[in-house]
Structure formats: C-alpha cells, structure tokens
Short mmCIF file of C-alpha atoms in Angstrom, two decimals:
data_model
loop_
_atom_site.label_atom_id
_atom_site.label_comp_id
_atom_site.label_asym_id
_atom_site.label_seq_id
_atom_site.Cartn_x
_atom_site.Cartn_y
_atom_site.Cartn_z
CA MET E 1378 0.00 0.00 0.00
CA PRO E 1379 1.52 3.38 -0.97
CA ALA E 1380 2.80 5.59 1.84
CA ALA E 1381 0.35 8.37 0.93
CA ASP E 1382 -2.49 5.89 1.30
CA TRP E 1383 -1.36 5.05 4.83
CA LYS E 1384 -1.49 8.74 5.69
CA THR E 1385 -5.14 8.72 4.62
CA LYS E 1386 -5.72 5.58 6.67
CA GLU E 1387 -4.17 7.23 9.72
CA ALA E 1388 -6.60 10.13 9.43
CA GLU E 1389 -9.50 7.70 9.09
CA MET E 1390 -8.34 5.77 12.13
CA LEU E 1391 -8.10 8.92 14.22
CA LYS E 1392 -11.63 9.88 13.21
CA LEU E 1393 -12.98 6.51 14.37
CA ILE E 1394 -10.92 6.63 17.56
CA GLU E 1395 -12.42 10.04 18.31
CA GLU E 1396 -15.92 8.64 17.74
CA ILE E 1397 -15.57 5.77 20.21
CA VAL E 1398 -13.49 7.69 22.78
CA ASN E 1399 -16.35 10.18 22.97
CA ILE E 1400 -18.77 7.39 23.86
CA GLU E 1401 -18.85 6.96 27.64
CA SER E 1402 -18.07 3.27 28.21
CA GLY E 1403 -17.00 2.62 31.77
CA THR E 1404 -17.46 -1.05 32.62
CA PHE E 1405 -20.65 -0.47 34.59
CA LEU E 1406 -22.24 1.76 31.93
CA LYS E 1407 -23.91 -0.95 29.86
CA ASP E 1408 -25.57 1.43 27.42
CA GLY E 1409 -22.29 3.14 26.60
CA VAL E 1410 -20.34 -0.09 26.15
CA ASP E 1411 -23.10 -1.35 23.86
CA ARG E 1412 -22.94 1.87 21.84
CA VAL E 1413 -19.23 1.27 21.29
CA GLY E 1414 -20.06 -2.31 20.31
CA ARG E 1415 -22.65 -1.18 17.77
CA ALA E 1416 -20.20 1.31 16.24
CA LEU E 1417 -17.55 -1.38 15.83
CA ALA E 1418 -20.07 -3.99 14.63
CA ARG E 1419 -21.12 -1.54 11.91
CA GLU E 1420 -17.55 -1.37 10.64
CA TYR E 1421 -17.01 -5.14 10.59
CA GLU E 1422 -20.37 -5.84 8.99
CA ALA E 1423 -19.49 -3.37 6.24
CA LEU E 1424 -16.50 -5.63 5.51
CA GLY E 1425 -18.76 -8.67 5.24
CA PHE E 1426 -18.06 -10.12 8.68
CA ARG E 1427 -20.72 -11.71 10.86
CA VAL E 1428 -21.14 -10.24 14.32
CA HIS E 1429 -22.65 -12.50 16.97
CA VAL E 1430 -23.92 -10.62 20.01
CA ASP E 1431 -23.29 -12.41 23.31
CA GLU E 1432 -26.03 -10.71 25.31
CA GLN E 1433 -25.36 -9.68 28.90
CA GLN E 1434 -27.75 -8.31 31.47
CA GLU E 1435 -25.39 -6.73 34.01
CA ARG E 1436 -22.62 -5.64 31.63
CA GLY E 1437 -22.27 -4.60 28.02
CA ASN E 1438 -22.76 -7.25 25.36
CA ASN E 1439 -19.71 -9.14 24.12
CA LEU E 1440 -19.17 -9.47 20.37
CA LEU E 1441 -17.85 -12.50 18.48
CA ILE E 1442 -16.75 -11.53 14.97
CA THR E 1443 -15.98 -14.04 12.21
CA HIS E 1444 -15.96 -13.96 8.42
CA PRO E 1445 -18.66 -16.24 6.93
CA GLU E 1446 -16.00 -18.00 4.81
CA ALA E 1447 -13.82 -18.79 7.83
CA ARG E 1448 -13.02 -22.47 8.27
CA ASN E 1449 -11.85 -23.37 11.78
CA PRO E 1450 -9.88 -20.16 12.33
CA GLU E 1451 -6.63 -20.63 14.23
CA ILE E 1452 -6.11 -17.06 15.43
CA LEU E 1453 -8.09 -15.42 18.23
CA ILE E 1454 -7.80 -11.63 18.62
CA ILE E 1455 -9.15 -10.11 21.83
CA ALA E 1456 -9.85 -6.45 22.56
CA HIS E 1457 -12.02 -4.88 25.27
CA MET E 1458 -14.53 -2.07 24.84
CA ASP E 1459 -14.83 -0.93 28.46
CA THR E 1460 -12.81 1.71 30.29
CA VAL E 1461 -12.22 2.45 33.98
CA PHE E 1462 -13.63 5.95 33.90
CA PRO E 1463 -16.83 7.07 35.68
CA GLU E 1464 -19.80 8.60 33.95
CA GLY E 1465 -19.22 12.23 33.09
CA THR E 1466 -15.54 11.90 32.22
CA VAL E 1467 -16.08 12.38 28.48
CA ALA E 1468 -17.96 15.62 29.11
CA GLN E 1469 -15.02 16.88 31.18
CA ARG E 1470 -12.26 15.87 28.78
CA PRO E 1471 -13.39 14.51 25.40
CA PHE E 1472 -11.02 13.34 22.67
CA SER E 1473 -8.34 15.83 21.78
CA ARG E 1474 -5.01 15.72 20.01
CA ASP E 1475 -1.89 17.63 19.14
CA GLU E 1476 0.77 16.88 16.56
CA ARG E 1477 2.15 13.86 18.41
CA TYR E 1478 -0.41 12.62 20.93
CA ALA E 1479 -4.12 11.92 21.24
CA TYR E 1480 -5.90 12.19 24.57
CA GLY E 1481 -9.20 11.20 26.15
CA PRO E 1482 -10.68 8.51 28.41
CA GLY E 1483 -9.66 5.10 27.09
CA VAL E 1484 -7.85 6.47 24.03
CA TYR E 1485 -4.83 4.33 24.87
CA ASP E 1486 -6.43 1.57 26.94
CA MET E 1487 -7.72 0.44 24.58
CA LYS E 1488 -9.93 2.17 22.06
CA ALA E 1489 -7.09 2.87 19.63
CA SER E 1490 -6.37 -0.87 19.59
CA GLN E 1491 -9.92 -1.50 18.44
CA ILE E 1492 -9.29 0.61 15.39
CA THR E 1493 -5.81 -0.72 14.55
CA THR E 1494 -7.32 -4.21 14.65
CA LEU E 1495 -10.11 -3.18 12.30
CA TYR E 1496 -7.65 -1.58 9.88
CA ALA E 1497 -5.32 -4.59 9.99
CA ILE E 1498 -8.25 -6.68 8.75
CA LYS E 1499 -9.08 -4.04 6.13
CA HIS E 1500 -5.47 -4.06 4.94
CA LEU E 1501 -5.48 -7.84 4.50
CA MET E 1502 -8.66 -7.65 2.47
CA GLU E 1503 -7.46 -4.76 0.34
CA THR E 1504 -4.16 -6.46 -0.45
CA GLY E 1505 -5.78 -9.73 -1.50
CA SER E 1506 -4.74 -11.86 1.45
CA ASP E 1507 -7.27 -14.48 2.56
CA SER E 1508 -5.73 -14.68 6.03
CA TYR E 1509 -8.58 -12.63 7.52
CA LYS E 1510 -10.60 -15.84 7.18
CA ASN E 1511 -8.23 -17.42 9.71
CA VAL E 1512 -9.22 -14.92 12.40
CA GLN E 1513 -11.90 -14.75 15.06
CA ILE E 1514 -12.27 -11.56 17.07
CA ILE E 1515 -13.74 -11.14 20.54
CA LEU E 1516 -14.65 -7.64 21.69
CA ASN E 1517 -15.48 -7.98 25.37
CA SER E 1518 -17.18 -5.65 27.76
CA ASP E 1519 -15.70 -6.16 31.22
CA GLU E 1520 -11.94 -6.70 30.98
CA GLU E 1521 -11.24 -3.82 33.35
CA VAL E 1522 -12.92 -5.69 36.21
CA GLY E 1523 -11.50 -9.13 35.48
CA SER E 1524 -13.58 -10.32 32.48
CA VAL E 1525 -15.99 -12.02 34.85
CA HIS E 1526 -18.91 -11.98 32.41
CA SER E 1527 -16.85 -12.54 29.25
CA ARG E 1528 -14.54 -15.27 30.55
CA LYS E 1529 -16.79 -18.12 29.45
CA LEU E 1530 -16.94 -16.84 25.87
CA ILE E 1531 -13.19 -16.25 25.73
CA GLU E 1532 -12.32 -19.69 27.05
CA GLU E 1533 -14.86 -21.45 24.82
CA GLN E 1534 -13.41 -19.86 21.70
CA ALA E 1535 -9.76 -20.05 22.76
CA LYS E 1536 -9.83 -23.83 23.21
CA SER E 1537 -9.94 -24.41 19.46
CA LYS E 1538 -7.28 -21.81 18.58
CA LYS E 1539 -3.57 -22.12 17.94
CA TYR E 1540 -2.69 -18.49 18.63
CA ALA E 1541 -4.08 -15.70 20.79
CA LEU E 1542 -3.18 -12.13 19.87
CA ILE E 1543 -4.10 -9.71 22.64
CA VAL E 1544 -4.15 -6.12 21.42
CA GLU E 1545 -3.76 -4.41 24.78
CA PRO E 1546 -1.74 -1.24 24.20
CA SER E 1547 2.04 -1.28 24.28
CA ASP E 1548 4.25 1.02 26.34
CA GLU E 1549 6.18 4.02 25.01
CA ASP E 1550 8.93 1.71 23.76
CA GLY E 1551 6.58 -0.70 21.97
CA THR E 1552 7.41 -3.62 24.29
CA LEU E 1553 5.41 -6.83 23.96
CA VAL E 1554 4.09 -8.72 26.99
CA THR E 1555 4.66 -12.46 27.40
CA GLY E 1556 4.01 -12.83 31.13
CA ARG E 1557 1.57 -11.44 33.66
CA ARG E 1558 0.81 -12.09 37.28
CA GLY E 1559 -2.47 -13.75 38.09
CA GLY E 1560 -5.14 -11.90 40.00
CA GLY E 1561 -8.36 -12.16 41.94
CA LYS E 1562 -11.15 -9.97 43.26
CA TYR E 1563 -13.07 -10.56 46.49
CA TYR E 1564 -15.88 -8.70 48.22
CA LEU E 1565 -16.24 -9.17 51.97
CA THR E 1566 -19.30 -8.04 53.91
CA VAL E 1567 -19.58 -8.10 57.69
CA ALA E 1568 -22.81 -7.99 59.70
CA GLY E 1569 -22.69 -6.73 63.27
CA VAL E 1570 -25.19 -5.53 65.86
CA ALA E 1571 -26.08 -1.86 66.21
CA ALA E 1572 -26.17 -0.18 69.62
CA HIS E 1573 -25.69 3.29 71.09
CA SER E 1574 -21.97 3.72 71.70
CA GLY E 1575 -22.57 5.80 74.83
CA ALA E 1576 -25.74 4.43 76.43
CA GLU E 1577 -25.33 0.69 75.88
CA PRO E 1578 -22.19 -0.18 73.90
CA GLU E 1579 -22.05 -3.64 75.49
CA LYS E 1580 -25.12 -4.61 73.45
CA GLY E 1581 -23.39 -3.88 70.15
CA ARG E 1582 -21.09 -5.97 67.99
CA SER E 1583 -18.95 -3.84 65.72
CA ALA E 1584 -18.77 -4.93 62.09
CA ILE E 1585 -15.98 -2.39 61.56
CA ALA E 1586 -13.88 -3.88 64.36
CA GLU E 1587 -14.40 -7.34 62.88
CA LEU E 1588 -13.37 -6.05 59.47
CA ALA E 1589 -10.23 -4.54 61.00
CA HIS E 1590 -9.20 -7.99 62.26
CA LYS E 1591 -9.69 -9.38 58.78
CA ILE E 1592 -7.74 -6.61 57.06
CA ILE E 1593 -4.69 -7.29 59.23
CA LYS E 1594 -4.85 -11.03 58.53
CA LEU E 1595 -5.41 -10.54 54.79
CA HIS E 1596 -2.53 -8.11 54.40
CA ALA E 1597 -0.30 -10.53 56.29
CA LEU E 1598 -0.65 -12.93 53.35
CA THR E 1599 1.46 -10.59 51.23
CA ASP E 1600 4.91 -11.96 50.39
CA PRO E 1601 6.75 -9.56 48.04
CA GLU E 1602 9.69 -11.90 47.51
CA LYS E 1603 7.33 -14.54 46.11
CA GLY E 1604 5.32 -12.02 44.10
CA ILE E 1605 2.20 -12.36 46.28
CA HIS E 1606 0.28 -9.20 47.11
CA VAL E 1607 -3.03 -8.83 48.91
CA ASN E 1608 -4.56 -5.37 49.03
CA VAL E 1609 -7.75 -4.29 50.79
CA GLY E 1610 -8.25 -1.25 48.62
CA VAL E 1611 -11.76 -0.04 49.50
CA ILE E 1612 -13.58 -0.24 52.82
CA GLY E 1613 -16.76 1.19 54.27
CA GLY E 1614 -19.39 0.70 56.93
CA GLY E 1615 -21.21 2.03 59.91
CA THR E 1616 -24.04 4.51 60.25
CA SER E 1617 -22.79 7.20 62.63
CA SER E 1618 -19.87 7.86 64.96
CA ASN E 1619 -22.02 7.20 68.04
CA THR E 1620 -23.41 3.90 66.80
CA ILE E 1621 -21.71 0.52 67.06
CA ALA E 1622 -21.33 -0.35 63.38
CA PRO E 1623 -23.96 -2.86 62.21
CA HIS E 1624 -22.31 -3.44 58.83
CA ALA E 1625 -19.02 -3.05 56.99
CA TYR E 1626 -17.49 -4.13 53.68
CA ALA E 1627 -14.17 -4.39 51.87
CA TYR E 1628 -12.98 -4.85 48.29
CA ILE E 1629 -9.92 -7.08 48.10
CA ASP E 1630 -7.42 -7.39 45.24
CA VAL E 1631 -4.88 -10.22 45.06
CA ARG E 1632 -1.90 -10.87 42.76
CA MET E 1633 0.34 -13.92 42.40
CA GLU E 1634 3.02 -15.49 40.21
CA THR E 1635 1.95 -19.14 39.84
CA GLN E 1636 -1.19 -21.24 39.67
CA GLN E 1637 -0.17 -23.05 42.85
CA GLN E 1638 0.06 -19.73 44.65
CA ALA E 1639 -3.39 -18.81 43.32
CA GLU E 1640 -4.92 -21.97 44.74
CA GLU E 1641 -3.18 -21.59 48.09
CA LEU E 1642 -4.08 -17.90 48.33
CA ASP E 1643 -7.73 -18.57 47.57
CA PHE E 1644 -7.79 -21.26 50.27
CA ARG E 1645 -6.18 -18.97 52.85
CA ILE E 1646 -8.51 -16.05 52.12
CA ARG E 1647 -11.57 -18.26 52.44
CA GLU E 1648 -10.19 -19.74 55.65
CA ILE E 1649 -9.60 -16.30 57.19
CA CYS E 1650 -13.09 -15.13 56.25
CA SER E 1651 -14.83 -18.32 57.35
CA ARG E 1652 -15.03 -17.39 61.02
CA ALA E 1653 -15.43 -14.23 63.04
CA ASP E 1654 -12.95 -12.89 65.58
CA ILE E 1655 -15.69 -10.96 67.37
CA PRO E 1656 -18.58 -13.15 68.63
CA GLY E 1657 -21.92 -11.98 67.33
CA THR E 1658 -20.64 -10.80 63.96
CA SER E 1659 -20.91 -12.75 60.71
CA LEU E 1660 -19.14 -12.65 57.37
CA GLU E 1661 -19.93 -13.29 53.72
CA LEU E 1662 -17.20 -13.57 51.09
CA LYS E 1663 -17.84 -13.40 47.36
CA GLY E 1664 -15.46 -13.54 44.40
CA GLY E 1665 -12.33 -15.53 43.72
CA ILE E 1666 -9.36 -15.85 41.40
CA THR E 1667 -10.42 -14.13 38.19
CA ARG E 1668 -7.23 -14.53 36.17
CA PRO E 1669 -4.69 -17.35 36.32
CA PRO E 1670 -1.06 -16.28 35.85
CA MET E 1671 0.14 -15.80 32.27
CA ILE E 1672 3.35 -17.81 32.04
CA LYS E 1673 5.65 -17.79 29.02
CA THR E 1674 5.72 -21.23 27.39
CA GLU E 1675 7.74 -22.75 24.56
CA ALA E 1676 4.78 -22.11 22.25
CA SER E 1677 4.52 -18.46 23.20
CA GLU E 1678 8.31 -18.13 22.88
CA ARG E 1679 8.08 -19.40 19.30
CA LEU E 1680 5.22 -17.00 18.59
CA LEU E 1681 7.25 -14.14 20.06
CA LYS E 1682 10.08 -14.86 17.63
CA VAL E 1683 7.64 -14.70 14.72
CA VAL E 1684 6.32 -11.34 15.93
CA GLN E 1685 9.86 -10.02 16.34
CA GLU E 1686 10.81 -11.18 12.85
CA GLU E 1687 7.80 -9.43 11.32
CA ALA E 1688 8.55 -6.28 13.31
CA LEU E 1689 12.14 -6.25 12.05
CA LYS E 1690 10.85 -6.41 8.48
CA LEU E 1691 9.02 -3.16 9.26
CA GLY E 1692 12.14 -1.60 10.80
CA GLU E 1693 11.27 -2.07 14.46
CA ALA E 1694 13.11 -4.18 17.05
CA VAL E 1695 10.70 -5.16 19.82
CA ALA E 1696 11.52 -6.65 23.20
CA ASP E 1697 9.20 -8.48 25.57
CA LYS E 1698 8.62 -8.34 29.32
CA LYS E 1699 6.57 -9.64 32.20
CA VAL E 1700 4.23 -7.23 34.00
CA GLY E 1701 2.21 -7.27 37.20
CA SER E 1702 -1.16 -6.37 35.71
CA GLY E 1703 -3.57 -8.86 34.18
CA SER E 1704 -5.41 -9.08 30.86
CA ASP E 1705 -7.41 -11.53 28.78
CA GLY E 1706 -4.07 -13.02 27.79
CA ASN E 1707 -4.01 -14.65 31.23
CA LEU E 1708 -7.08 -16.68 30.24
CA THR E 1709 -5.82 -17.85 26.85
CA ALA E 1710 -2.31 -18.66 28.09
CA ALA E 1711 -3.72 -20.78 30.94
CA LEU E 1712 -5.42 -22.95 28.31
CA GLY E 1713 -2.08 -23.66 26.63
CA VAL E 1714 -2.71 -21.33 23.67
CA ALA E 1715 0.41 -19.53 22.39
CA THR E 1716 -0.26 -15.96 23.50
CA ILE E 1717 1.34 -12.58 22.79
CA ASP E 1718 0.05 -9.45 24.48
CA ALA E 1719 0.45 -5.68 24.03
CA LEU E 1720 0.18 -5.76 20.24
CA GLY E 1721 -1.69 -2.45 20.27
CA PRO E 1722 -0.27 1.02 19.62
CA ARG E 1723 2.13 2.84 21.94
CA GLY E 1724 1.29 5.30 24.67
CA GLY E 1725 1.13 5.60 28.43
CA LYS E 1726 -0.45 6.72 31.71
CA ALA E 1727 -3.43 4.36 31.37
CA HIS E 1728 -6.32 4.84 33.80
CA SER E 1729 -5.39 8.46 34.48
CA LYS E 1730 -6.44 11.86 33.20
CA GLU E 1731 -3.00 12.13 31.53
CA GLU E 1732 -3.57 8.99 29.40
CA TYR E 1733 -2.11 9.45 25.92
CA LEU E 1734 -1.72 7.66 22.59
CA VAL E 1735 1.34 8.04 20.36
CA ILE E 1736 -0.28 8.84 17.01
CA GLU E 1737 2.71 7.83 14.89
CA SER E 1738 2.42 4.25 16.25
CA LEU E 1739 -1.02 3.65 14.72
CA VAL E 1740 0.16 2.69 11.25
CA PRO E 1741 3.18 0.58 12.30
CA ARG E 1742 1.09 -1.45 14.75
CA THR E 1743 -1.64 -1.90 12.15
CA LYS E 1744 0.93 -3.18 9.65
CA LEU E 1745 2.54 -5.46 12.24
CA LEU E 1746 -0.77 -7.07 13.20
CA ALA E 1747 -1.77 -7.55 9.56
CA ASN E 1748 1.60 -9.05 8.62
CA LEU E 1749 1.55 -11.30 11.67
CA ILE E 1750 -1.90 -12.65 10.78
CA ALA E 1751 -0.71 -13.32 7.22
CA ARG E 1752 2.47 -15.02 8.43
CA LEU E 1753 0.64 -17.26 10.91
CA SER E 1754 -1.83 -18.21 8.18
CA SER E 1755 0.74 -18.93 5.48
CA ASN E 1756 0.70 -22.68 6.17
CA LEU E 1757 -3.03 -22.99 5.48
CA SER E 1758 -4.11 -24.72 2.29
CA GLU E 1759 -5.89 -22.54 -0.23
#
C-alpha cells in the first residue's frame, strides 16, 4: 500500500478513535459499552463479517466476529470495549489531540487498539490476502474488572485456537508482553449488631472492628519476595460515629506469580473469612481468582520470535517483558494457547487523566498485526 495511502488511513483511524473515545463506556455503563459495540459492529459488517452478540444483562454485550467464509480459524484476537472511567468523564475531557499525541478517556487503553485491529483486517482484504478468514475476534465488555462476564466466551473460543493475539496497548517503547501475574477480586461483607456507643455499647457488635481484624490477617498474606500481594483497597461501613457499626465491607485485590500460589491464596482467604474474631458478627465472602497467571511457554516463545521477525521487516526491534497487571491473555495462556500481548499502539499513563496515545504508532502497529496474521496463516491450504 503506498505511503500516501497510509497517511489517509491514519486520518480515518483517528476519526474513528475520536468517535468511540467520545462514547462513555465505563465497565458499569452498559448502554455506553453497547454503543461502542454497535459502532464497531457496523464497521465489521461493512467488511462482510458476521457479528454475533453475546447478550449480557449486568454488563455490556460481548461481540464475536468471524468472516462467513472462515473455516476453523486458528487465530483469536481479543480487545475490550470498556474503560475504567466514571460517567461524566467524556464531558469533562473529550477526545483531543496535538501533533504527536491523542488524549481522552480510554484512548490508549484500549480504544485505539480497536481501530488498529479493524484496519489490519481491512489491509489484509485490500491487499488480496485471505488470512482474515483465519481470524476470530472477541470484543469484550468487562476486561477492566476481570472479564468475569466474558470469561466463558473467551475460554470457549480459545480452546480451538492455535494463537491468541491480545491487542492491549504497548508502552512508550513498543514492548510486547509475554508474562503477567495472576489476579483475583473478592468482596467481603460483615454484619454486626447496632447499639448506642454511649448508652449501651455492650449490646453492640462492631462490624468495623471485625473487618479490621480481617484486614490485618489478609494483608499478612502478602509476600513480596514470592510475588504475592493482597490489598484491601476499598472499605466502608457504619451509620454514625455514636453507633456501634452494624455493617461493613471491603474490596480485596490479590496478585500472584503461579497457579499453585493462586490456589493456596484462595484457600487462605476463604479460611480467614470463614469465622469471626468478634462473637456476634458474621461474614460473607464473594469472588475468587479471576485470572490465572500468564506464564511464558515454549509455544509463546516461538510465537514471540515470529512477531519479532515481522517487526524487524518493518524496521522495528521489539523486546518483551513480564508485568504485574492482568489481561485476557491470562485466560488464553492458561489454556495452553500460544499468546502474545500488548500488540496495540504505543502510549502511556493508562487509567489516568493524563492517558495518551502516540499517534505515529497507529500505522506501524496496524501493519505489524496484519503481517503477523498473514504469516501465521501462510501454512493454510488454499
């Protein structure tokens, strides 16, 4: 494709990125996530792809996108439509750009990746490659909170695939991701007994005091040297300062390096929360391990080399790394599927008001993804 044509494509991509960035799509805003989904479905359907809507009640709908001429596609591409930002963020700071960067909620994580994926498929079709028929795409709606409602769909489709290409954004240097820590989310509620803290405190049973016992025990599970971290990040409870607290709650985040650690950590958390330290209080624990660790395997190492070879052909040397955060790559890797993550465009400061996208990385990452799909499909019979 001529260089001038790519300049036109870059402008088109930025226009679509602006459109979906300016749609409010925090994970819990189902209507907004579905609006993003409809905008992307429109683009794929215009290319002749079939879009299956995996309907959800509590979250946005997930989309499964496949060309009607696909025959047992070997490549699964996963991108998420949700962001971490609360309702009203777009009104405060909609899409904007300067000569080098684009800004806005989710512009980097990961709405730009949605568009580079779309244009990689367009490029394959425009250049006469049939490799787009070897691809299945999942656009999911709740990655930012652990892919709880999309996990079943991802795992069902991943089981039959040879490769998983996760288009989470890359860092400023364009580094790929081949390893991630596993993670889990728990929600603990404590019921106590209300009483006046001055007139008859002996009749009360403090849910907050019980929660405090649990926080200390949960944080004690952290072992930095082994890569285990437990964080009680949000707490609440009580009704007034002069009332023995009748209820309390905590949101708990956990991270680990290995599957064995995940199983042991889950057991220990449930054990800690199975009995009260303060008689008369009771506990309820919900949640669990949401993402198994993503561990580099021989298969993913081979896939990495292919990606690096294709990047070199485009004039870019890319390294890989392991990171502490999770993604949908954790799910595919745990099934034994060769997985490469962070294939999206470059940028930084995700989940913050300073989030930015490096505009000049849009075309190179589109080309890399297209060439990678073609390379991985080159062994297929015509």
